[in-house]
XYZ file of N, CA, C and O in Angstrom:
632
model
N -5.057 6.606 -3.482
C -4.647 5.755 -4.570
C -3.826 6.570 -5.555
O -3.947 7.771 -5.661
N -2.969 5.905 -6.285
C -2.139 6.576 -7.274
C -3.000 7.116 -8.409
O -4.088 6.619 -8.673
N -2.498 8.143 -9.085
C -3.255 8.766 -10.170
C -3.417 7.803 -11.337
O -2.499 7.088 -11.705
N -4.596 7.796 -11.912
C -4.835 6.952 -13.075
C -4.479 7.738 -14.323
O -5.009 8.801 -14.572
N -3.570 7.187 -15.087
C -3.151 7.817 -16.327
C -3.749 7.061 -17.495
O -4.216 5.939 -17.369
N -3.695 7.680 -18.666
C -4.128 6.986 -19.871
C -2.983 6.166 -20.449
O -3.092 5.641 -21.543
N -1.875 6.082 -19.708
C -0.716 5.316 -20.134
C -1.034 3.833 -20.185
O -1.665 3.298 -19.269
N -0.583 3.136 -21.215
C -0.798 1.688 -21.249
C 0.072 0.958 -20.232
O -0.256 -0.143 -19.815
N 1.193 1.564 -19.809
C 2.077 0.916 -18.841
C 1.558 1.010 -17.413
O 1.900 0.177 -16.593
N 0.757 2.029 -17.091
C 0.270 2.216 -15.734
C -0.747 1.124 -15.408
O -1.720 0.925 -16.125
N -0.503 0.410 -14.298
C -1.415 -0.669 -13.923
C -1.349 -0.864 -12.417
O -0.277 -1.047 -11.848
N -2.504 -0.828 -11.753
C -2.569 -1.114 -10.327
C -2.504 -2.630 -10.158
O -3.289 -3.360 -10.749
N -1.551 -3.088 -9.361
C -1.366 -4.519 -9.145
C -2.182 -4.987 -7.947
O -2.922 -5.957 -8.031
N -2.024 -4.291 -6.823
C -2.734 -4.658 -5.596
C -3.041 -3.392 -4.817
O -2.262 -2.447 -4.818
N -4.185 -3.402 -4.152
C -4.612 -2.240 -3.373
C -5.071 -2.716 -2.007
O -5.760 -3.734 -1.896
N -4.688 -1.997 -0.976
C -5.079 -2.316 0.391
C -6.252 -1.408 0.755
O -6.063 -0.336 1.324
N -7.453 -1.829 0.422
C -8.628 -0.991 0.644
C -9.002 -0.921 2.121
O -9.599 0.040 2.583
N -8.640 -1.934 2.861
C -8.958 -1.996 4.280
C -8.135 -0.981 5.095
O -8.537 -0.580 6.189
N -7.002 -0.555 4.555
C -6.099 0.336 5.292
C -6.782 1.655 5.644
O -6.592 2.176 6.744
N -7.553 2.208 4.745
C -8.192 3.505 5.021
C -9.303 3.373 6.063
O -9.685 4.347 6.685
N -9.814 2.158 6.251
C -10.823 1.929 7.288
C -10.155 1.737 8.650
O -10.629 2.255 9.656
N -9.066 0.994 8.683
C -8.408 0.669 9.948
C -7.457 1.746 10.444
O -7.135 1.778 11.631
N -6.970 2.600 9.547
C -5.961 3.601 9.918
C -6.375 4.987 9.451
O -7.030 5.133 8.426
N -5.936 5.988 10.206
C -6.070 7.379 9.786
C -4.768 7.732 9.073
O -3.723 7.865 9.706
N -4.821 7.881 7.761
C -3.631 8.122 6.953
C -3.251 9.603 7.062
O -4.010 10.471 6.662
N -2.070 9.869 7.624
C -1.584 11.245 7.777
C -1.000 11.760 6.462
O -1.290 12.859 6.032
N -0.133 10.959 5.849
C 0.478 11.330 4.579
C 0.874 10.052 3.852
O 0.832 8.965 4.431
N 1.237 10.206 2.579
C 1.661 9.028 1.836
C 2.956 9.330 1.104
O 3.360 10.482 0.962
N 3.611 8.261 0.644
C 4.948 8.352 0.101
C 5.109 7.275 -0.967
O 4.730 6.131 -0.743
N 5.664 7.659 -2.121
C 5.935 6.682 -3.165
C 7.359 6.161 -2.991
O 8.283 6.930 -2.770
N 7.512 4.848 -3.085
C 8.849 4.277 -2.960
C 9.014 3.134 -3.954
O 8.043 2.530 -4.393
N 10.257 2.860 -4.283
C 10.579 1.747 -5.160
C 10.644 0.461 -4.371
O 10.660 0.467 -3.138
N 10.709 -0.668 -5.068
C 10.757 -1.963 -4.405
C 11.736 -2.856 -5.159
O 11.743 -2.858 -6.394
N 12.589 -3.556 -4.420
C 13.558 -4.456 -5.051
C 12.904 -5.820 -5.222
O 12.469 -6.431 -4.246
N 12.829 -6.271 -6.478
C 12.178 -7.540 -6.800
C 13.105 -8.433 -7.601
O 14.010 -7.954 -8.286
N 12.862 -9.722 -7.539
C 13.557 -10.678 -8.394
C 12.790 -10.786 -9.706
O 11.636 -10.364 -9.802
N 13.401 -11.392 -10.716
C 12.782 -11.486 -12.036
C 11.467 -12.234 -12.046
O 10.488 -11.816 -12.665
N 11.405 -13.354 -11.326
C 10.161 -14.124 -11.311
C 9.061 -13.378 -10.564
O 7.878 -13.558 -10.847
N 9.435 -12.502 -9.628
C 8.441 -11.716 -8.898
C 7.788 -10.685 -9.809
O 6.574 -10.471 -9.739
N 8.573 -10.075 -10.667
C 8.028 -9.077 -11.585
C 7.038 -9.747 -12.541
O 5.941 -9.243 -12.789
N 7.403 -10.916 -13.056
C 6.503 -11.637 -13.958
C 5.227 -12.052 -13.229
O 4.131 -11.980 -13.784
N 5.356 -12.472 -11.972
C 4.192 -12.858 -11.182
C 3.290 -11.651 -10.910
O 2.062 -11.774 -10.897
N 3.892 -10.467 -10.692
C 3.096 -9.251 -10.490
C 2.288 -8.935 -11.736
O 1.120 -8.552 -11.649
N 2.895 -9.083 -12.891
C 2.183 -8.816 -14.139
C 1.046 -9.810 -14.354
O 0.020 -9.477 -14.924
N 1.222 -11.036 -13.866
C 0.181 -12.060 -14.015
C -0.986 -11.828 -13.056
O -2.113 -12.200 -13.346
N -0.732 -11.187 -11.903
C -1.802 -10.878 -10.951
C -1.824 -11.848 -9.779
O -1.028 -12.781 -9.687
N -2.763 -11.608 -8.860
C -2.925 -12.458 -7.691
C -2.136 -12.012 -6.476
O -2.035 -12.734 -5.491
N -1.584 -10.813 -6.518
C -0.780 -10.289 -5.410
C -1.687 -9.742 -4.314
O -2.746 -9.200 -4.590
N -1.233 -9.866 -3.050
C -2.018 -9.394 -1.923
C -1.107 -8.627 -0.957
O -0.106 -9.165 -0.493
N -1.470 -7.373 -0.656
C -0.709 -6.577 0.308
C -1.562 -6.214 1.524
O -1.164 -5.392 2.335
N -2.718 -6.849 1.673
C -3.635 -6.492 2.752
C -3.055 -6.804 4.131
O -3.296 -6.073 5.079
N -2.306 -7.885 4.276
C -1.765 -8.279 5.578
C -0.348 -7.771 5.802
O 0.286 -8.136 6.779
N 0.166 -6.960 4.911
C 1.568 -6.565 5.002
C 1.732 -5.211 5.698
O 0.772 -4.469 5.890
N 2.972 -4.926 6.065
C 3.330 -3.652 6.671
C 4.780 -3.352 6.323
O 5.501 -4.214 5.830
N 5.203 -2.130 6.561
C 6.589 -1.735 6.313
C 7.237 -1.383 7.647
O 6.569 -0.918 8.570
N 8.545 -1.637 7.734
C 9.276 -1.366 8.976
C 10.666 -0.839 8.652
O 11.278 -1.259 7.670
N 11.137 0.084 9.491
C 12.503 0.598 9.366
C 13.363 -0.208 10.328
O 13.151 -0.163 11.548
N 14.331 -0.963 9.772
C 15.215 -1.787 10.590
C 16.646 -1.620 10.097
O 16.902 -1.770 8.907
N 17.561 -1.329 11.019
C 18.982 -1.184 10.713
C 19.244 -0.190 9.589
O 20.068 -0.430 8.712
N 18.528 0.904 9.577
C 18.738 1.945 8.572
C 18.214 1.594 7.193
O 18.608 2.218 6.212
N 17.332 0.593 7.086
C 16.739 0.212 5.807
C 15.233 0.053 5.979
O 14.752 -0.242 7.072
N 14.512 0.235 4.892
C 13.058 0.117 4.906
C 12.672 -1.212 4.274
O 13.094 -1.512 3.154
N 11.866 -2.018 4.983
C 11.499 -3.350 4.528
C 9.986 -3.497 4.426
O 9.249 -3.000 5.265
N 9.552 -4.214 3.406
C 8.150 -4.612 3.264
C 8.039 -6.032 3.780
O 8.730 -6.937 3.306
N 7.181 -6.240 4.772
C 7.073 -7.530 5.444
C 5.708 -8.146 5.148
O 4.680 -7.460 5.200
N 5.698 -9.437 4.829
C 4.495 -10.252 4.701
C 3.628 -9.916 3.486
O 2.437 -10.176 3.494
N 4.190 -9.363 2.439
C 3.432 -9.147 1.205
C 3.458 -10.451 0.397
O 4.499 -11.093 0.288
N 2.317 -10.833 -0.161
C 2.221 -12.093 -0.897
C 2.316 -11.839 -2.400
O 1.496 -11.121 -2.965
N 3.336 -12.421 -3.010
C 3.464 -12.423 -4.465
C 3.433 -13.887 -4.879
O 4.302 -14.666 -4.463
N 2.432 -14.309 -5.642
C 2.281 -15.738 -5.954
C 3.465 -16.264 -6.766
O 4.156 -15.493 -7.433
N 3.707 -17.563 -6.701
C 4.815 -18.122 -7.488
C 4.522 -18.016 -8.979
O 3.364 -18.102 -9.397
N 5.574 -17.825 -9.740
C 5.443 -17.762 -11.195
C 5.716 -19.158 -11.735
O 6.815 -19.694 -11.584
N 4.704 -19.770 -12.331
C 4.770 -21.168 -12.718
C 5.843 -21.456 -13.765
O 6.448 -22.524 -13.754
N 6.097 -20.535 -14.681
C 7.070 -20.778 -15.744
C 8.513 -20.686 -15.252
O 9.419 -21.108 -15.946
N 8.745 -20.127 -14.070
C 10.098 -20.036 -13.522
C 10.428 -21.375 -12.868
O 9.979 -21.671 -11.776
N 11.199 -22.187 -13.561
C 11.498 -23.525 -13.050
C 12.649 -23.493 -12.047
O 12.542 -24.015 -10.958
N 13.761 -22.853 -12.402
C 14.944 -22.877 -11.554
C 14.996 -21.739 -10.548
O 15.412 -21.930 -9.420
N 14.622 -20.567 -10.953
C 14.809 -19.374 -10.122
C 13.492 -18.913 -9.535
O 13.046 -17.803 -9.785
N 12.866 -19.765 -8.721
C 11.611 -19.390 -8.072
C 11.898 -18.493 -6.873
O 12.999 -18.489 -6.330
N 10.895 -17.749 -6.451
C 11.055 -16.853 -5.308
C 10.181 -17.320 -4.149
O 9.229 -18.055 -4.341
N 10.542 -16.869 -2.950
C 9.698 -17.132 -1.787
C 8.497 -16.196 -1.870
O 8.641 -15.021 -2.192
N 7.318 -16.708 -1.536
C 6.100 -15.917 -1.712
C 5.967 -14.779 -0.706
O 5.490 -13.705 -1.036
N 6.374 -14.991 0.525
C 6.201 -13.977 1.577
C 7.527 -13.482 2.138
O 7.615 -13.137 3.313
N 8.551 -13.412 1.314
C 9.847 -12.951 1.808
C 9.825 -11.445 2.068
O 8.966 -10.728 1.553
N 10.780 -10.980 2.870
C 10.914 -9.546 3.143
C 11.543 -8.890 1.922
O 12.551 -9.365 1.413
N 10.968 -7.789 1.479
C 11.473 -7.082 0.299
C 11.903 -5.679 0.706
O 11.207 -5.000 1.457
N 13.037 -5.275 0.179
C 13.577 -3.958 0.524
C 12.866 -2.879 -0.283
O 12.656 -3.032 -1.487
N 12.497 -1.794 0.399
C 11.872 -0.649 -0.245
C 12.913 0.463 -0.382
O 13.771 0.630 0.488
N 12.827 1.215 -1.459
C 13.825 2.231 -1.774
C 13.263 3.633 -1.548
O 12.282 4.016 -2.179
N 13.883 4.367 -0.633
C 13.551 5.769 -0.378
C 14.855 6.520 -0.154
O 15.896 5.916 0.081
N 14.787 7.837 -0.200
C 15.989 8.637 0.045
C 16.331 8.605 1.538
O 15.505 8.232 2.374
N 17.547 9.001 1.869
C 17.976 9.008 3.266
C 17.129 9.941 4.116
O 16.805 9.633 5.262
N 16.784 11.077 3.546
C 15.972 12.053 4.283
C 14.583 11.487 4.580
O 14.079 11.607 5.697
N 13.975 10.845 3.578
C 12.662 10.235 3.782
C 12.751 9.092 4.787
O 11.853 8.916 5.618
N 13.828 8.308 4.726
C 14.015 7.210 5.667
C 14.121 7.738 7.095
O 13.533 7.168 8.022
N 14.834 8.840 7.273
C 14.954 9.444 8.607
C 13.591 9.921 9.102
O 13.249 9.741 10.278
N 12.806 10.509 8.209
C 11.457 10.956 8.586
C 10.563 9.774 8.955
O 9.783 9.856 9.903
N 10.680 8.668 8.208
C 9.881 7.480 8.505
C 10.283 6.876 9.845
O 9.429 6.461 10.634
N 11.575 6.812 10.117
C 12.040 6.288 11.394
C 11.521 7.157 12.534
O 11.063 6.643 13.563
N 11.594 8.474 12.354
C 11.111 9.405 13.361
C 9.615 9.198 13.613
O 9.163 9.189 14.754
N 8.850 9.028 12.546
C 7.399 8.855 12.685
C 7.066 7.551 13.400
O 6.169 7.520 14.255
N 7.776 6.478 13.074
C 7.436 5.185 13.681
C 7.965 5.052 15.105
O 7.248 4.574 15.980
N 9.189 5.471 15.357
C 9.795 5.255 16.670
C 9.385 6.301 17.697
O 9.163 5.967 18.847
N 9.281 7.533 17.293
C 8.996 8.593 18.262
C 7.515 8.935 18.352
O 7.001 9.200 19.430
N 6.829 8.935 17.228
C 5.434 9.358 17.215
C 4.456 8.199 17.272
O 3.256 8.406 17.367
N 4.951 6.965 17.167
C 4.069 5.796 17.264
C 3.205 5.559 16.044
O 2.137 4.963 16.153
N 3.642 6.001 14.883
C 2.880 5.806 13.654
C 3.189 4.427 13.063
O 4.119 3.751 13.483
N 2.407 4.036 12.075
C 2.572 2.761 11.392
C 2.754 3.025 9.907
O 2.135 3.934 9.360
N 3.579 2.231 9.250
C 3.773 2.341 7.805
C 2.927 1.267 7.127
O 3.213 0.072 7.267
N 1.895 1.711 6.421
C 0.938 0.797 5.814
C 1.037 0.879 4.299
O 0.916 1.967 3.728
N 1.220 -0.252 3.607
C 1.198 -0.231 2.143
C -0.225 0.035 1.651
O -1.165 -0.622 2.079
N -0.373 1.016 0.777
C -1.692 1.357 0.256
C -1.925 0.773 -1.131
O -2.961 0.165 -1.382
N -0.967 0.979 -2.037
C -1.125 0.534 -3.428
C 0.216 0.036 -3.945
O 1.253 0.640 -3.688
N 0.182 -1.052 -4.692
C 1.337 -1.552 -5.423
C 0.975 -1.454 -6.892
O -0.082 -1.946 -7.298
N 1.815 -0.789 -7.690
C 1.448 -0.533 -9.085
C 2.680 -0.416 -9.965
O 3.802 -0.261 -9.480
N 2.461 -0.518 -11.273
C 3.496 -0.216 -12.257
C 3.270 1.215 -12.705
O 2.159 1.570 -13.108
N 4.306 2.052 -12.650
C 4.156 3.449 -13.060
C 4.184 3.579 -14.583
O 4.208 2.574 -15.301
N 4.183 4.796 -15.087
C 4.120 5.022 -16.531
C 5.337 4.495 -17.273
O 5.299 4.282 -18.474
N 6.461 4.280 -16.551
C 7.654 3.712 -17.172
C 7.668 2.187 -17.090
O 8.594 1.552 -17.563
N 6.670 1.605 -16.433
C 6.607 0.158 -16.287
C 7.407 -0.358 -15.108
O 7.706 -1.543 -15.025
N 7.752 0.520 -14.155
C 8.539 0.142 -12.982
C 7.593 -0.059 -11.795
O 6.686 0.743 -11.570
N 7.815 -1.129 -11.031
C 6.966 -1.426 -9.874
C 7.239 -0.417 -8.762
O 8.387 -0.190 -8.380
N 6.188 0.204 -8.273
C 6.282 1.189 -7.185
C 5.253 0.846 -6.122
O 4.256 0.172 -6.401
N 5.483 1.348 -4.918
C 4.536 1.149 -3.828
C 4.240 2.489 -3.184
O 5.145 3.300 -2.992
N 2.989 2.706 -2.859
C 2.596 3.903 -2.124
C 2.389 3.485 -0.670
O 1.549 2.638 -0.375
N 3.202 4.064 0.213
C 3.127 3.787 1.647
C 2.365 4.899 2.341
O 2.560 6.075 2.028
N 1.541 4.543 3.273
C 0.832 5.521 4.075
C 1.442 5.592 5.464
O 1.708 4.562 6.078
N 1.680 6.801 5.951
C 2.131 7.001 7.324
C 0.854 7.211 8.124
O 0.155 8.209 7.935
N 0.526 6.245 8.983
C -0.814 6.198 9.558
C -0.791 6.000 11.063
O 0.203 5.560 11.647
N -1.915 6.338 11.655
C -2.147 6.101 13.076
C -3.384 5.209 13.168
O -4.362 5.437 12.467
N -3.319 4.193 13.998
C -4.436 3.251 14.123
C -5.689 3.914 14.657
O -5.623 4.794 15.509
N -6.836 3.487 14.152
C -8.115 4.028 14.614
C -8.685 3.140 15.710
O -8.521 1.928 15.695
N -9.362 3.754 16.652
C -10.110 3.029 17.675
C -11.476 2.676 17.096
O -11.871 3.167 16.033
N -12.220 1.838 17.795
C -13.523 1.392 17.289
C -14.469 2.573 17.109
O -15.182 2.663 16.106
N -14.467 3.524 18.052
C -15.372 4.666 17.932
C -14.993 5.551 16.746
O -15.854 6.156 16.117
N -13.684 5.633 16.421
C -13.257 6.395 15.247
C -13.761 5.743 13.969
O -14.163 6.418 13.026
N -13.718 4.414 13.928
C -14.200 3.687 12.750
C -15.692 3.911 12.562
O -16.171 4.116 11.450
N -16.426 3.882 13.687
C -17.883 4.124 13.601
C -18.165 5.534 13.109
O -19.077 5.754 12.318
N -17.389 6.488 13.601
C -17.569 7.881 13.193
C -17.310 8.047 11.697
O -18.067 8.719 10.995
N -16.244 7.422 11.204
C -15.918 7.488 9.779
C -17.035 6.874 8.945
O -17.435 7.424 7.923
N -17.545 5.726 9.415
C -18.626 5.059 8.683
C -19.901 5.906 8.686
O -20.599 5.995 7.677
N -20.197 6.565 9.805
C -21.380 7.421 9.884
C -21.255 8.607 8.928
O -22.216 8.975 8.244
N -20.063 9.211 8.859
C -19.847 10.324 7.925
C -20.026 9.863 6.484
O -20.636 10.563 5.673
N -19.478 8.687 6.171
C -19.590 8.158 4.813
C -21.059 7.906 4.448
O -21.520 8.253 3.355
N -21.815 7.326 5.396
C -23.243 7.074 5.149
C -24.007 8.380 4.963
O -24.881 8.486 4.090
N -23.708 9.376 5.789
C -24.388 10.658 5.676
C -24.101 11.307 4.326
O -24.999 11.867 3.687
N -22.848 11.246 3.880
C -22.508 11.817 2.572
C -23.250 11.107 1.450
O -23.702 11.749 0.496
N -23.397 9.786 1.550
C -24.177 9.044 0.537
C -25.635 9.480 0.528
O -26.224 9.699 -0.524
N -26.209 9.591 1.730
C -27.604 10.019 1.819
C -27.787 11.433 1.276
O -28.766 11.722 0.581
N -26.837 12.301 1.576
C -26.897 13.684 1.103
C -26.866 13.718 -0.425
O -27.639 14.454 -1.048
N -25.985 12.906 -1.009
C -25.901 12.857 -2.473
C -27.191 12.339 -3.088
O -27.649 12.836 -4.113
N -27.795 11.343 -2.450
C -29.084 10.816 -2.942
C -30.167 11.874 -2.876
O -30.973 12.019 -3.812
N -30.216 12.602 -1.750
C -31.232 13.646 -1.597
C -31.051 14.748 -2.641
O -32.026 15.226 -3.219
N -29.799 15.149 -2.853
C -29.538 16.181 -3.855
C -29.882 15.691 -5.264
O -30.405 16.436 -6.077
N -29.616 14.434 -5.527
C -29.921 13.851 -6.829
C -31.425 13.769 -7.060
O -31.932 14.062 -8.138
N -32.179 13.384 -6.006
C -33.646 13.263 -6.123
C -34.311 14.625 -6.269
O -35.317 14.758 -6.972
N -33.785 15.654 -5.602
C -34.375 16.987 -5.661
C -34.066 17.702 -6.981
O -34.772 18.614 -7.384
N -32.998 17.309 -7.637
C -32.609 18.000 -8.888
C -33.414 17.553 -10.065
O -34.239 16.788 -10.142
């Protein structure tokens, strides 16, 4: 997750908590997102969902697919589509690395967090991930449970 600042402008809009369970996150990357005016207002109002979305490199551009931004009720004339494809902004070098990871290494680009940074600009944190098998998920859950039990034991003994 992105760092929490004491800034009044910093605000997490949507978080994909399921991503860390379903995928092994190798690395993450912050990128910008191109939005329409009513989308920005809708993000500030809340109700956004990125759990079912993913990112893809197509024709030399990075796209966010299937992210839900609810309609902004006060926008009468210039409404936006709720699940339209949105362009993500990264440098050429990062785009080449993302293409290499997805096409050659079989990785997936998973949105982790959508947030407003300290300047009030909407940003997205993308995870470069590999899908987990069922046994990997069980192993992760067992480790998490063991760590919880260990913390309880240490707390009770202290």
